[in-house]
GROMACS .gro file of C-alpha atoms in nm:
model
  428
    1UNK     CA    1   3.926  -0.986   1.632
    2UNK     CA    2   3.900  -1.017   1.248
    3UNK     CA    3   4.200  -0.975   1.045
    4UNK     CA    4   4.025  -0.890   0.725
    5UNK     CA    5   3.734  -0.659   0.644
    6UNK     CA    6   3.434  -0.735   0.438
    7UNK     CA    7   3.203  -0.465   0.283
    8UNK     CA    8   2.822  -0.494   0.298
    9UNK     CA    9   2.807  -0.529  -0.082
   10UNK     CA   10   3.002  -0.869  -0.057
   11UNK     CA   11   2.734  -1.004   0.189
   12UNK     CA   12   2.531  -1.281   0.029
   13UNK     CA   13   2.336  -1.404   0.309
   14UNK     CA   14   2.336  -1.489   0.711
   15UNK     CA   15   2.239  -1.817   0.831
   16UNK     CA   16   2.220  -2.013   1.175
   17UNK     CA   17   2.476  -2.285   1.202
   18UNK     CA   18   2.377  -2.520   1.501
   19UNK     CA   19   2.646  -2.755   1.340
   20UNK     CA   20   2.923  -2.550   1.530
   21UNK     CA   21   2.783  -2.614   1.901
   22UNK     CA   22   2.460  -2.484   1.948
   23UNK     CA   23   2.194  -2.205   1.865
   24UNK     CA   24   2.440  -1.902   1.937
   25UNK     CA   25   2.651  -2.001   1.623
   26UNK     CA   26   2.569  -1.811   1.305
   27UNK     CA   27   2.772  -1.775   0.980
   28UNK     CA   28   2.780  -1.477   0.729
   29UNK     CA   29   2.838  -1.599   0.372
   30UNK     CA   30   3.019  -1.335   0.163
   31UNK     CA   31   3.201  -1.329  -0.180
   32UNK     CA   32   3.518  -1.381  -0.036
   33UNK     CA   33   3.487  -1.623   0.258
   34UNK     CA   34   3.216  -1.763   0.505
   35UNK     CA   35   3.259  -1.605   0.829
   36UNK     CA   36   3.159  -1.827   1.139
   37UNK     CA   37   3.067  -1.641   1.461
   38UNK     CA   38   2.931  -1.717   1.794
   39UNK     CA   39   2.710  -1.494   2.020
   40UNK     CA   40   2.659  -1.490   2.392
   41UNK     CA   41   2.323  -1.689   2.372
   42UNK     CA   42   2.054  -1.760   2.099
   43UNK     CA   43   1.843  -1.441   2.156
   44UNK     CA   44   2.176  -1.237   2.103
   45UNK     CA   45   2.239  -1.442   1.787
   46UNK     CA   46   1.898  -1.387   1.649
   47UNK     CA   47   1.932  -1.002   1.729
   48UNK     CA   48   2.281  -1.002   1.546
   49UNK     CA   49   2.126  -1.185   1.220
   50UNK     CA   50   1.848  -0.943   1.228
   51UNK     CA   51   2.082  -0.650   1.237
   52UNK     CA   52   2.289  -0.769   0.961
   53UNK     CA   53   1.981  -0.813   0.734
   54UNK     CA   54   1.847  -0.491   0.804
   55UNK     CA   55   2.161  -0.322   0.707
   56UNK     CA   56   2.184  -0.538   0.393
   57UNK     CA   57   1.828  -0.458   0.305
   58UNK     CA   58   1.906  -0.057   0.377
   59UNK     CA   59   2.198  -0.100   0.130
   60UNK     CA   60   1.999  -0.285  -0.135
   61UNK     CA   61   1.722  -0.022  -0.132
   62UNK     CA   62   1.953   0.234  -0.226
   63UNK     CA   63   2.004   0.040  -0.565
   64UNK     CA   64   2.373   0.094  -0.563
   65UNK     CA   65   2.437  -0.203  -0.741
   66UNK     CA   66   2.310  -0.038  -1.036
   67UNK     CA   67   2.601   0.191  -1.064
   68UNK     CA   68   2.819  -0.140  -1.135
   69UNK     CA   69   2.602  -0.232  -1.390
   70UNK     CA   70   2.681   0.068  -1.621
   71UNK     CA   71   2.468   0.394  -1.574
   72UNK     CA   72   2.176   0.546  -1.402
   73UNK     CA   73   1.798   0.439  -1.408
   74UNK     CA   74   1.507   0.640  -1.475
   75UNK     CA   75   1.228   0.662  -1.222
   76UNK     CA   76   1.026   0.368  -1.340
   77UNK     CA   77   1.332   0.145  -1.323
   78UNK     CA   78   1.417   0.251  -0.965
   79UNK     CA   79   1.066   0.164  -0.873
   80UNK     CA   80   1.090  -0.199  -1.002
   81UNK     CA   81   1.451  -0.244  -0.864
   82UNK     CA   82   1.331  -0.121  -0.523
   83UNK     CA   83   1.061  -0.379  -0.539
   84UNK     CA   84   1.274  -0.653  -0.659
   85UNK     CA   85   1.577  -0.568  -0.388
   86UNK     CA   86   1.325  -0.622  -0.096
   87UNK     CA   87   1.347  -0.986  -0.129
   88UNK     CA   88   1.599  -1.081  -0.409
   89UNK     CA   89   1.841  -0.778  -0.402
   90UNK     CA   90   2.148  -1.001  -0.357
   91UNK     CA   91   2.078  -1.142  -0.683
   92UNK     CA   92   2.190  -0.822  -0.859
   93UNK     CA   93   2.532  -0.910  -0.846
   94UNK     CA   94   2.501  -1.215  -1.072
   95UNK     CA   95   2.345  -1.037  -1.367
   96UNK     CA   96   2.690  -0.958  -1.527
   97UNK     CA   97   2.925  -1.193  -1.349
   98UNK     CA   98   2.930  -1.546  -1.414
   99UNK     CA   99   2.860  -1.739  -1.089
  100UNK     CA  100   3.121  -1.986  -0.971
  101UNK     CA  101   3.018  -2.279  -0.766
  102UNK     CA  102   3.166  -2.267  -0.414
  103UNK     CA  103   3.040  -2.623  -0.286
  104UNK     CA  104   2.791  -2.735  -0.053
  105UNK     CA  105   3.024  -2.679   0.260
  106UNK     CA  106   3.043  -2.304   0.221
  107UNK     CA  107   2.681  -2.294   0.274
  108UNK     CA  108   2.704  -2.509   0.582
  109UNK     CA  109   2.458  -2.750   0.415
  110UNK     CA  110   2.170  -2.537   0.443
  111UNK     CA  111   1.937  -2.413   0.152
  112UNK     CA  112   2.012  -2.062   0.038
  113UNK     CA  113   1.652  -1.952   0.008
  114UNK     CA  114   1.461  -2.124   0.346
  115UNK     CA  115   1.794  -2.243   0.535
  116UNK     CA  116   1.655  -2.579   0.530
  117UNK     CA  117   1.908  -2.851   0.597
  118UNK     CA  118   2.034  -3.022   0.266
  119UNK     CA  119   2.276  -3.291   0.174
  120UNK     CA  120   2.307  -3.622   0.042
  121UNK     CA  121   2.173  -3.764   0.392
  122UNK     CA  122   1.867  -3.514   0.398
  123UNK     CA  123   1.743  -3.369   0.084
  124UNK     CA  124   1.930  -3.367  -0.240
  125UNK     CA  125   2.064  -3.039  -0.290
  126UNK     CA  126   1.985  -2.871  -0.640
  127UNK     CA  127   2.244  -2.607  -0.802
  128UNK     CA  128   2.122  -2.287  -0.934
  129UNK     CA  129   2.304  -2.209  -1.249
  130UNK     CA  130   2.222  -1.834  -1.213
  131UNK     CA  131   2.388  -1.766  -0.853
  132UNK     CA  132   2.566  -2.100  -0.786
  133UNK     CA  133   2.415  -2.148  -0.478
  134UNK     CA  134   2.265  -2.477  -0.352
  135UNK     CA  135   1.872  -2.501  -0.281
  136UNK     CA  136   1.636  -2.773  -0.155
  137UNK     CA  137   1.367  -2.929  -0.367
  138UNK     CA  138   1.090  -2.703  -0.265
  139UNK     CA  139   1.319  -2.372  -0.364
  140UNK     CA  140   1.436  -2.528  -0.672
  141UNK     CA  141   1.198  -2.688  -0.909
  142UNK     CA  142   1.428  -2.721  -1.207
  143UNK     CA  143   1.267  -2.432  -1.366
  144UNK     CA  144   1.498  -2.342  -1.694
  145UNK     CA  145   1.601  -1.986  -1.808
  146UNK     CA  146   1.903  -1.842  -1.990
  147UNK     CA  147   2.183  -1.688  -1.768
  148UNK     CA  148   2.223  -1.305  -1.852
  149UNK     CA  149   2.599  -1.307  -1.725
  150UNK     CA  150   2.652  -1.605  -1.988
  151UNK     CA  151   2.484  -1.405  -2.262
  152UNK     CA  152   2.693  -1.093  -2.193
  153UNK     CA  153   3.021  -1.272  -2.200
  154UNK     CA  154   2.997  -1.592  -2.398
  155UNK     CA  155   2.669  -1.541  -2.592
  156UNK     CA  156   2.556  -1.860  -2.464
  157UNK     CA  157   2.171  -1.877  -2.489
  158UNK     CA  158   2.146  -2.227  -2.337
  159UNK     CA  159   1.863  -2.260  -2.095
  160UNK     CA  160   1.958  -2.379  -1.756
  161UNK     CA  161   1.780  -2.486  -1.417
  162UNK     CA  162   1.753  -2.184  -1.177
  163UNK     CA  163   1.582  -2.152  -0.849
  164UNK     CA  164   1.217  -2.003  -0.774
  165UNK     CA  165   1.386  -1.704  -0.642
  166UNK     CA  166   1.610  -1.633  -0.946
  167UNK     CA  167   1.315  -1.709  -1.165
  168UNK     CA  168   1.080  -1.445  -0.983
  169UNK     CA  169   1.380  -1.188  -0.997
  170UNK     CA  170   1.425  -1.237  -1.394
  171UNK     CA  171   1.093  -1.201  -1.436
  172UNK     CA  172   1.065  -0.875  -1.265
  173UNK     CA  173   1.347  -0.708  -1.429
  174UNK     CA  174   1.339  -0.883  -1.772
  175UNK     CA  175   1.202  -0.545  -1.969
  176UNK     CA  176   1.415  -0.320  -1.751
  177UNK     CA  177   1.732  -0.153  -1.928
  178UNK     CA  178   1.952  -0.221  -1.625
  179UNK     CA  179   2.276  -0.344  -1.800
  180UNK     CA  180   2.509  -0.135  -2.019
  181UNK     CA  181   2.684  -0.325  -2.231
  182UNK     CA  182   2.911  -0.063  -2.344
  183UNK     CA  183   3.057  -0.069  -1.997
  184UNK     CA  184   3.029  -0.451  -1.920
  185UNK     CA  185   3.129  -0.619  -2.264
  186UNK     CA  186   3.139  -0.367  -2.557
  187UNK     CA  187   3.322  -0.630  -2.775
  188UNK     CA  188   2.996  -0.821  -2.802
  189UNK     CA  189   2.881  -0.569  -3.077
  190UNK     CA  190   3.159  -0.656  -3.280
  191UNK     CA  191   3.139  -1.017  -3.231
  192UNK     CA  192   2.770  -1.079  -3.261
  193UNK     CA  193   2.596  -0.975  -3.577
  194UNK     CA  194   2.254  -0.975  -3.404
  195UNK     CA  195   2.382  -0.737  -3.140
  196UNK     CA  196   2.532  -0.512  -3.389
  197UNK     CA  197   2.197  -0.503  -3.561
  198UNK     CA  198   2.030  -0.400  -3.262
  199UNK     CA  199   2.252  -0.128  -3.178
  200UNK     CA  200   2.208   0.017  -3.541
  201UNK     CA  201   1.819   0.012  -3.486
  202UNK     CA  202   1.837   0.174  -3.178
  203UNK     CA  203   2.042   0.470  -3.314
  204UNK     CA  204   1.820   0.507  -3.583
  205UNK     CA  205   1.521   0.502  -3.334
  206UNK     CA  206   1.709   0.774  -3.152
  207UNK     CA  207   1.749   0.988  -3.435
  208UNK     CA  208   1.373   0.917  -3.526
  209UNK     CA  209   1.291   1.055  -3.190
  210UNK     CA  210   1.497   1.367  -3.223
  211UNK     CA  211   1.342   1.435  -3.552
  212UNK     CA  212   1.002   1.395  -3.426
  213UNK     CA  213   1.068   1.627  -3.155
  214UNK     CA  214   1.161   1.901  -3.380
  215UNK     CA  215   0.909   1.861  -3.655
  216UNK     CA  216   0.586   2.037  -3.687
  217UNK     CA  217   0.281   1.917  -3.465
  218UNK     CA  218   0.129   1.705  -3.712
  219UNK     CA  219   0.337   1.406  -3.659
  220UNK     CA  220   0.339   1.438  -3.295
  221UNK     CA  221  -0.038   1.442  -3.290
  222UNK     CA  222  -0.046   1.125  -3.482
  223UNK     CA  223   0.223   0.968  -3.252
  224UNK     CA  224   0.017   1.081  -2.973
  225UNK     CA  225  -0.300   0.923  -3.062
  226UNK     CA  226  -0.145   0.623  -3.175
  227UNK     CA  227   0.002   0.582  -2.842
  228UNK     CA  228  -0.316   0.669  -2.664
  229UNK     CA  229  -0.485   0.357  -2.853
  230UNK     CA  230  -0.196   0.143  -2.751
  231UNK     CA  231  -0.223   0.225  -2.356
  232UNK     CA  232  -0.619   0.159  -2.406
  233UNK     CA  233  -0.532  -0.203  -2.545
  234UNK     CA  234  -0.269  -0.241  -2.271
  235UNK     CA  235  -0.505  -0.140  -1.999
  236UNK     CA  236  -0.706  -0.478  -2.085
  237UNK     CA  237  -0.385  -0.676  -2.008
  238UNK     CA  238  -0.394  -0.554  -1.634
  239UNK     CA  239  -0.669  -0.785  -1.547
  240UNK     CA  240  -0.537  -1.066  -1.702
  241UNK     CA  241  -0.169  -1.030  -1.610
  242UNK     CA  242  -0.016  -1.258  -1.320
  243UNK     CA  243   0.148  -1.084  -1.014
  244UNK     CA  244   0.496  -1.138  -1.164
  245UNK     CA  245   0.430  -0.926  -1.469
  246UNK     CA  246   0.175  -0.721  -1.343
  247UNK     CA  247   0.413  -0.446  -1.211
  248UNK     CA  248   0.594  -0.446  -1.557
  249UNK     CA  249   0.280  -0.382  -1.730
  250UNK     CA  250   0.194  -0.093  -1.515
  251UNK     CA  251   0.526   0.067  -1.549
  252UNK     CA  252   0.496   0.042  -1.934
  253UNK     CA  253   0.177   0.213  -1.940
  254UNK     CA  254   0.273   0.448  -1.685
  255UNK     CA  255   0.600   0.534  -1.937
  256UNK     CA  256   0.399   0.575  -2.212
  257UNK     CA  257   0.148   0.816  -2.048
  258UNK     CA  258   0.441   1.031  -1.922
  259UNK     CA  259   0.590   1.022  -2.279
  260UNK     CA  260   0.231   1.140  -2.413
  261UNK     CA  261   0.239   1.415  -2.179
  262UNK     CA  262   0.578   1.521  -2.282
  263UNK     CA  263   0.458   1.541  -2.642
  264UNK     CA  264   0.138   1.746  -2.523
  265UNK     CA  265   0.373   1.990  -2.388
  266UNK     CA  266   0.552   2.026  -2.710
  267UNK     CA  267   0.217   2.036  -2.897
  268UNK     CA  268   0.085   2.346  -2.672
  269UNK     CA  269   0.398   2.523  -2.786
  270UNK     CA  270   0.364   2.451  -3.144
  271UNK     CA  271  -0.007   2.503  -3.156
  272UNK     CA  272   0.060   2.845  -3.041
  273UNK     CA  273   0.281   2.899  -3.336
  274UNK     CA  274  -0.001   2.804  -3.572
  275UNK     CA  275  -0.153   3.061  -3.801
  276UNK     CA  276  -0.442   3.243  -3.640
  277UNK     CA  277  -0.736   3.077  -3.841
  278UNK     CA  278  -0.592   2.729  -3.721
  279UNK     CA  279  -0.478   2.818  -3.362
  280UNK     CA  280  -0.819   2.768  -3.226
  281UNK     CA  281  -0.869   2.422  -3.380
  282UNK     CA  282  -0.541   2.312  -3.298
  283UNK     CA  283  -0.566   2.387  -2.945
  284UNK     CA  284  -0.908   2.196  -2.930
  285UNK     CA  285  -0.743   1.882  -3.049
  286UNK     CA  286  -0.446   1.909  -2.803
  287UNK     CA  287  -0.707   1.963  -2.498
  288UNK     CA  288  -0.911   1.655  -2.644
  289UNK     CA  289  -0.570   1.428  -2.636
  290UNK     CA  290  -0.488   1.591  -2.288
  291UNK     CA  291  -0.833   1.483  -2.170
  292UNK     CA  292  -0.798   1.126  -2.288
  293UNK     CA  293  -0.460   1.087  -2.126
  294UNK     CA  294  -0.588   1.214  -1.819
  295UNK     CA  295  -0.854   0.987  -1.821
  296UNK     CA  296  -0.617   0.680  -1.882
  297UNK     CA  297  -0.410   0.798  -1.580
  298UNK     CA  298  -0.698   0.810  -1.372
  299UNK     CA  299  -0.801   0.458  -1.480
  300UNK     CA  300  -0.450   0.338  -1.406
  301UNK     CA  301  -0.435   0.487  -1.068
  302UNK     CA  302  -0.808   0.338  -0.984
  303UNK     CA  303  -0.666  -0.003  -1.092
  304UNK     CA  304  -0.350   0.026  -0.870
  305UNK     CA  305  -0.554   0.161  -0.573
  306UNK     CA  306  -0.760  -0.169  -0.598
  307UNK     CA  307  -0.472  -0.375  -0.644
  308UNK     CA  308  -0.301  -0.217  -0.340
  309UNK     CA  309  -0.645  -0.273  -0.133
  310UNK     CA  310  -0.655  -0.656  -0.262
  311UNK     CA  311  -0.292  -0.707  -0.168
  312UNK     CA  312  -0.335  -0.566   0.162
  313UNK     CA  313  -0.635  -0.775   0.244
  314UNK     CA  314  -0.462  -1.110   0.127
  315UNK     CA  315  -0.152  -1.005   0.356
  316UNK     CA  316  -0.402  -0.950   0.648
  317UNK     CA  317  -0.571  -1.259   0.574
  318UNK     CA  318  -0.226  -1.454   0.556
  319UNK     CA  319  -0.136  -1.298   0.886
  320UNK     CA  320  -0.423  -1.406   1.045
  321UNK     CA  321  -0.413  -1.778   0.917
  322UNK     CA  322  -0.049  -1.801   1.018
  323UNK     CA  323  -0.094  -1.660   1.374
  324UNK     CA  324  -0.034  -1.890   1.657
  325UNK     CA  325  -0.279  -1.867   1.929
  326UNK     CA  326  -0.227  -1.968   2.271
  327UNK     CA  327  -0.459  -2.087   2.565
  328UNK     CA  328  -0.563  -1.835   2.824
  329UNK     CA  329  -0.372  -1.801   3.165
  330UNK     CA  330  -0.434  -1.998   3.470
  331UNK     CA  331  -0.608  -1.665   3.602
  332UNK     CA  332  -0.946  -1.624   3.412
  333UNK     CA  333  -1.167  -1.481   3.700
  334UNK     CA  334  -1.361  -1.176   3.602
  335UNK     CA  335  -1.428  -0.909   3.880
  336UNK     CA  336  -1.803  -0.914   3.891
  337UNK     CA  337  -1.889  -0.760   4.218
  338UNK     CA  338  -1.832  -0.384   4.119
  339UNK     CA  339  -2.028  -0.457   3.797
  340UNK     CA  340  -2.317  -0.597   4.010
  341UNK     CA  341  -2.324  -0.307   4.253
  342UNK     CA  342  -2.326  -0.056   3.970
  343UNK     CA  343  -2.645  -0.259   3.793
  344UNK     CA  344  -2.822  -0.268   4.113
  345UNK     CA  345  -2.748   0.133   4.168
  346UNK     CA  346  -2.879   0.196   3.802
  347UNK     CA  347  -3.194  -0.038   3.875
  348UNK     CA  348  -3.280   0.170   4.183
  349UNK     CA  349  -3.236   0.502   3.991
  350UNK     CA  350  -3.457   0.364   3.724
  351UNK     CA  351  -3.742   0.288   3.972
  352UNK     CA  352  -3.708   0.630   4.123
  353UNK     CA  353  -3.723   0.798   3.800
  354UNK     CA  354  -4.044   0.585   3.712
  355UNK     CA  355  -4.212   0.684   4.050
  356UNK     CA  356  -4.132   1.065   3.999
  357UNK     CA  357  -4.247   1.034   3.643
  358UNK     CA  358  -4.575   0.873   3.786
  359UNK     CA  359  -4.603   1.143   4.041
  360UNK     CA  360  -4.565   1.413   3.774
  361UNK     CA  361  -4.862   1.255   3.573
  362UNK     CA  362  -5.086   1.244   3.872
  363UNK     CA  363  -5.009   1.636   3.961
  364UNK     CA  364  -5.060   1.733   3.586
  365UNK     CA  365  -5.389   1.553   3.585
  366UNK     CA  366  -5.510   1.696   3.904
  367UNK     CA  367  -5.376   2.053   3.771
  368UNK     CA  368  -5.621   1.988   3.461
  369UNK     CA  369  -5.903   1.880   3.673
  370UNK     CA  370  -5.877   2.214   3.893
  371UNK     CA  371  -5.830   2.415   3.582
  372UNK     CA  372  -6.155   2.281   3.460
  373UNK     CA  373  -6.329   2.336   3.803
  374UNK     CA  374  -6.172   2.691   3.812
  375UNK     CA  375  -6.326   2.771   3.466
  376UNK     CA  376  -6.662   2.656   3.581
  377UNK     CA  377  -6.637   2.861   3.903
  378UNK     CA  378  -6.498   3.168   3.709
  379UNK     CA  379  -6.805   3.137   3.466
  380UNK     CA  380  -7.066   3.091   3.744
  381UNK     CA  381  -6.921   3.417   3.913
  382UNK     CA  382  -6.937   3.595   3.596
  383UNK     CA  383  -7.287   3.501   3.567
  384UNK     CA  384  -7.389   3.585   3.945
  385UNK     CA  385  -7.181   3.923   3.897
  386UNK     CA  386  -7.372   3.992   3.595
  387UNK     CA  387  -7.712   3.931   3.769
  388UNK     CA  388  -7.623   4.129   4.069
  389UNK     CA  389  -7.487   4.404   3.839
  390UNK     CA  390  -7.107   4.439   3.945
  391UNK     CA  391  -6.905   4.700   3.777
  392UNK     CA  392  -6.673   4.684   3.508
  393UNK     CA  393  -6.365   4.769   3.722
  394UNK     CA  394  -6.451   4.460   3.963
  395UNK     CA  395  -6.479   4.236   3.652
  396UNK     CA  396  -6.149   4.369   3.542
  397UNK     CA  397  -5.982   4.308   3.886
  398UNK     CA  398  -6.103   3.965   3.883
  399UNK     CA  399  -5.973   3.874   3.538
  400UNK     CA  400  -5.638   4.038   3.637
  401UNK     CA  401  -5.646   3.818   3.948
  402UNK     CA  402  -5.697   3.504   3.734
  403UNK     CA  403  -5.400   3.606   3.516
  404UNK     CA  404  -5.186   3.627   3.827
  405UNK     CA  405  -5.281   3.292   3.955
  406UNK     CA  406  -5.181   3.133   3.596
  407UNK     CA  407  -4.841   3.283   3.631
  408UNK     CA  408  -4.807   3.176   3.973
  409UNK     CA  409  -4.913   2.804   3.870
  410UNK     CA  410  -4.648   2.790   3.608
  411UNK     CA  411  -4.373   2.921   3.846
  412UNK     CA  412  -4.472   2.607   4.073
  413UNK     CA  413  -4.456   2.391   3.806
  414UNK     CA  414  -4.094   2.520   3.679
  415UNK     CA  415  -3.983   2.485   4.052
  416UNK     CA  416  -4.116   2.131   4.066
  417UNK     CA  417  -3.912   2.031   3.763
  418UNK     CA  418  -3.578   2.188   3.924
  419UNK     CA  419  -3.635   2.004   4.234
  420UNK     CA  420  -3.697   1.673   4.036
  421UNK     CA  421  -3.382   1.741   3.852
  422UNK     CA  422  -3.164   1.804   4.116
  423UNK     CA  423  -3.303   1.485   4.309
  424UNK     CA  424  -3.203   1.263   3.998
  425UNK     CA  425  -2.853   1.440   3.986
  426UNK     CA  426  -2.802   1.361   4.379
  427UNK     CA  427  -2.942   1.010   4.331
  428UNK     CA  428  -2.694   0.951   4.017
   0.00000   0.00000   0.00000
């Protein structure tokens, strides 16, 4: 039984550790200690590792670490944070806390990124200045960046080598307001002149925004037009931006569009308060702005839809290329007897249908010949009757009998078709 409890927020990673005696051993790296555990077998150990990773991923997706960073996040920041925490969420804790080097033994001589065995007798380990963890030369390529925690606490702007995972994480959240200095280190505003100037400028911008929100519609219209032009210029960046900064550009554009929509709502209220002789023109200008913004929103959604489709195609291609194909089983026989029997039955049915169709054609040809013969006979009989002077009544009876014979012929043809259909159904 464990004598101490470790919350899910303290878990950094879970790794296999065959050095303890076999594949059934694994370890959980936490902020306080390294827990070395043993399962019943290798499959059970893999299930435990997968379960812990799912719990950790579920915890990170809720973005509870954002509360410790000071304050709430808007919807755009939440989307970026969720996207980042799918893979790099455990790095959030190092944003405001300067990492301490635990040593290579705390990782069990495994790379913190790909679980590759590292050490002076294997691959030279490289220290990440952002997380304090060791990585192999593949996961750590000596990329340099400033460390946010050192800036917050020491105003240290020195660039230090970090791993690729930390570099991607910092690139994703670079433009997002995740840290509240007022809660983490408020004294930074007092000791650093640049930060004090930034805070003063932000307060002035906040007052300017409040002023624009309360002023007449002229300033808001001009501001909205400028924002529309800025969004149109930013739309061109979508095609040239790389994958790491593409989400940030999309979020910036979406935030600007949402801000313009809020301005348009105020403009609609202010335009209704204009004098009657100017109200119609004011509403037309607001509608034109709204149409332009809706057009930009549609263009952004179409680009995102194309990007999602392209990313899905790339994932499917990668899955197909990385799929391992195996040989066929020993039993590769295919049952052909039933298929051959079915094929022969179909051939017999086809021959029978051809014979029936041929017989039908012969019957129709005979009926046509008999019709022509009967017409000639009828004409001769009429000529003879006229010569003999038969009465009109006898002639009408003769014609009536001809019509009745016609109906009998049609009924016989229909009966023949029904019999042919029943024969086909019985054979199939």
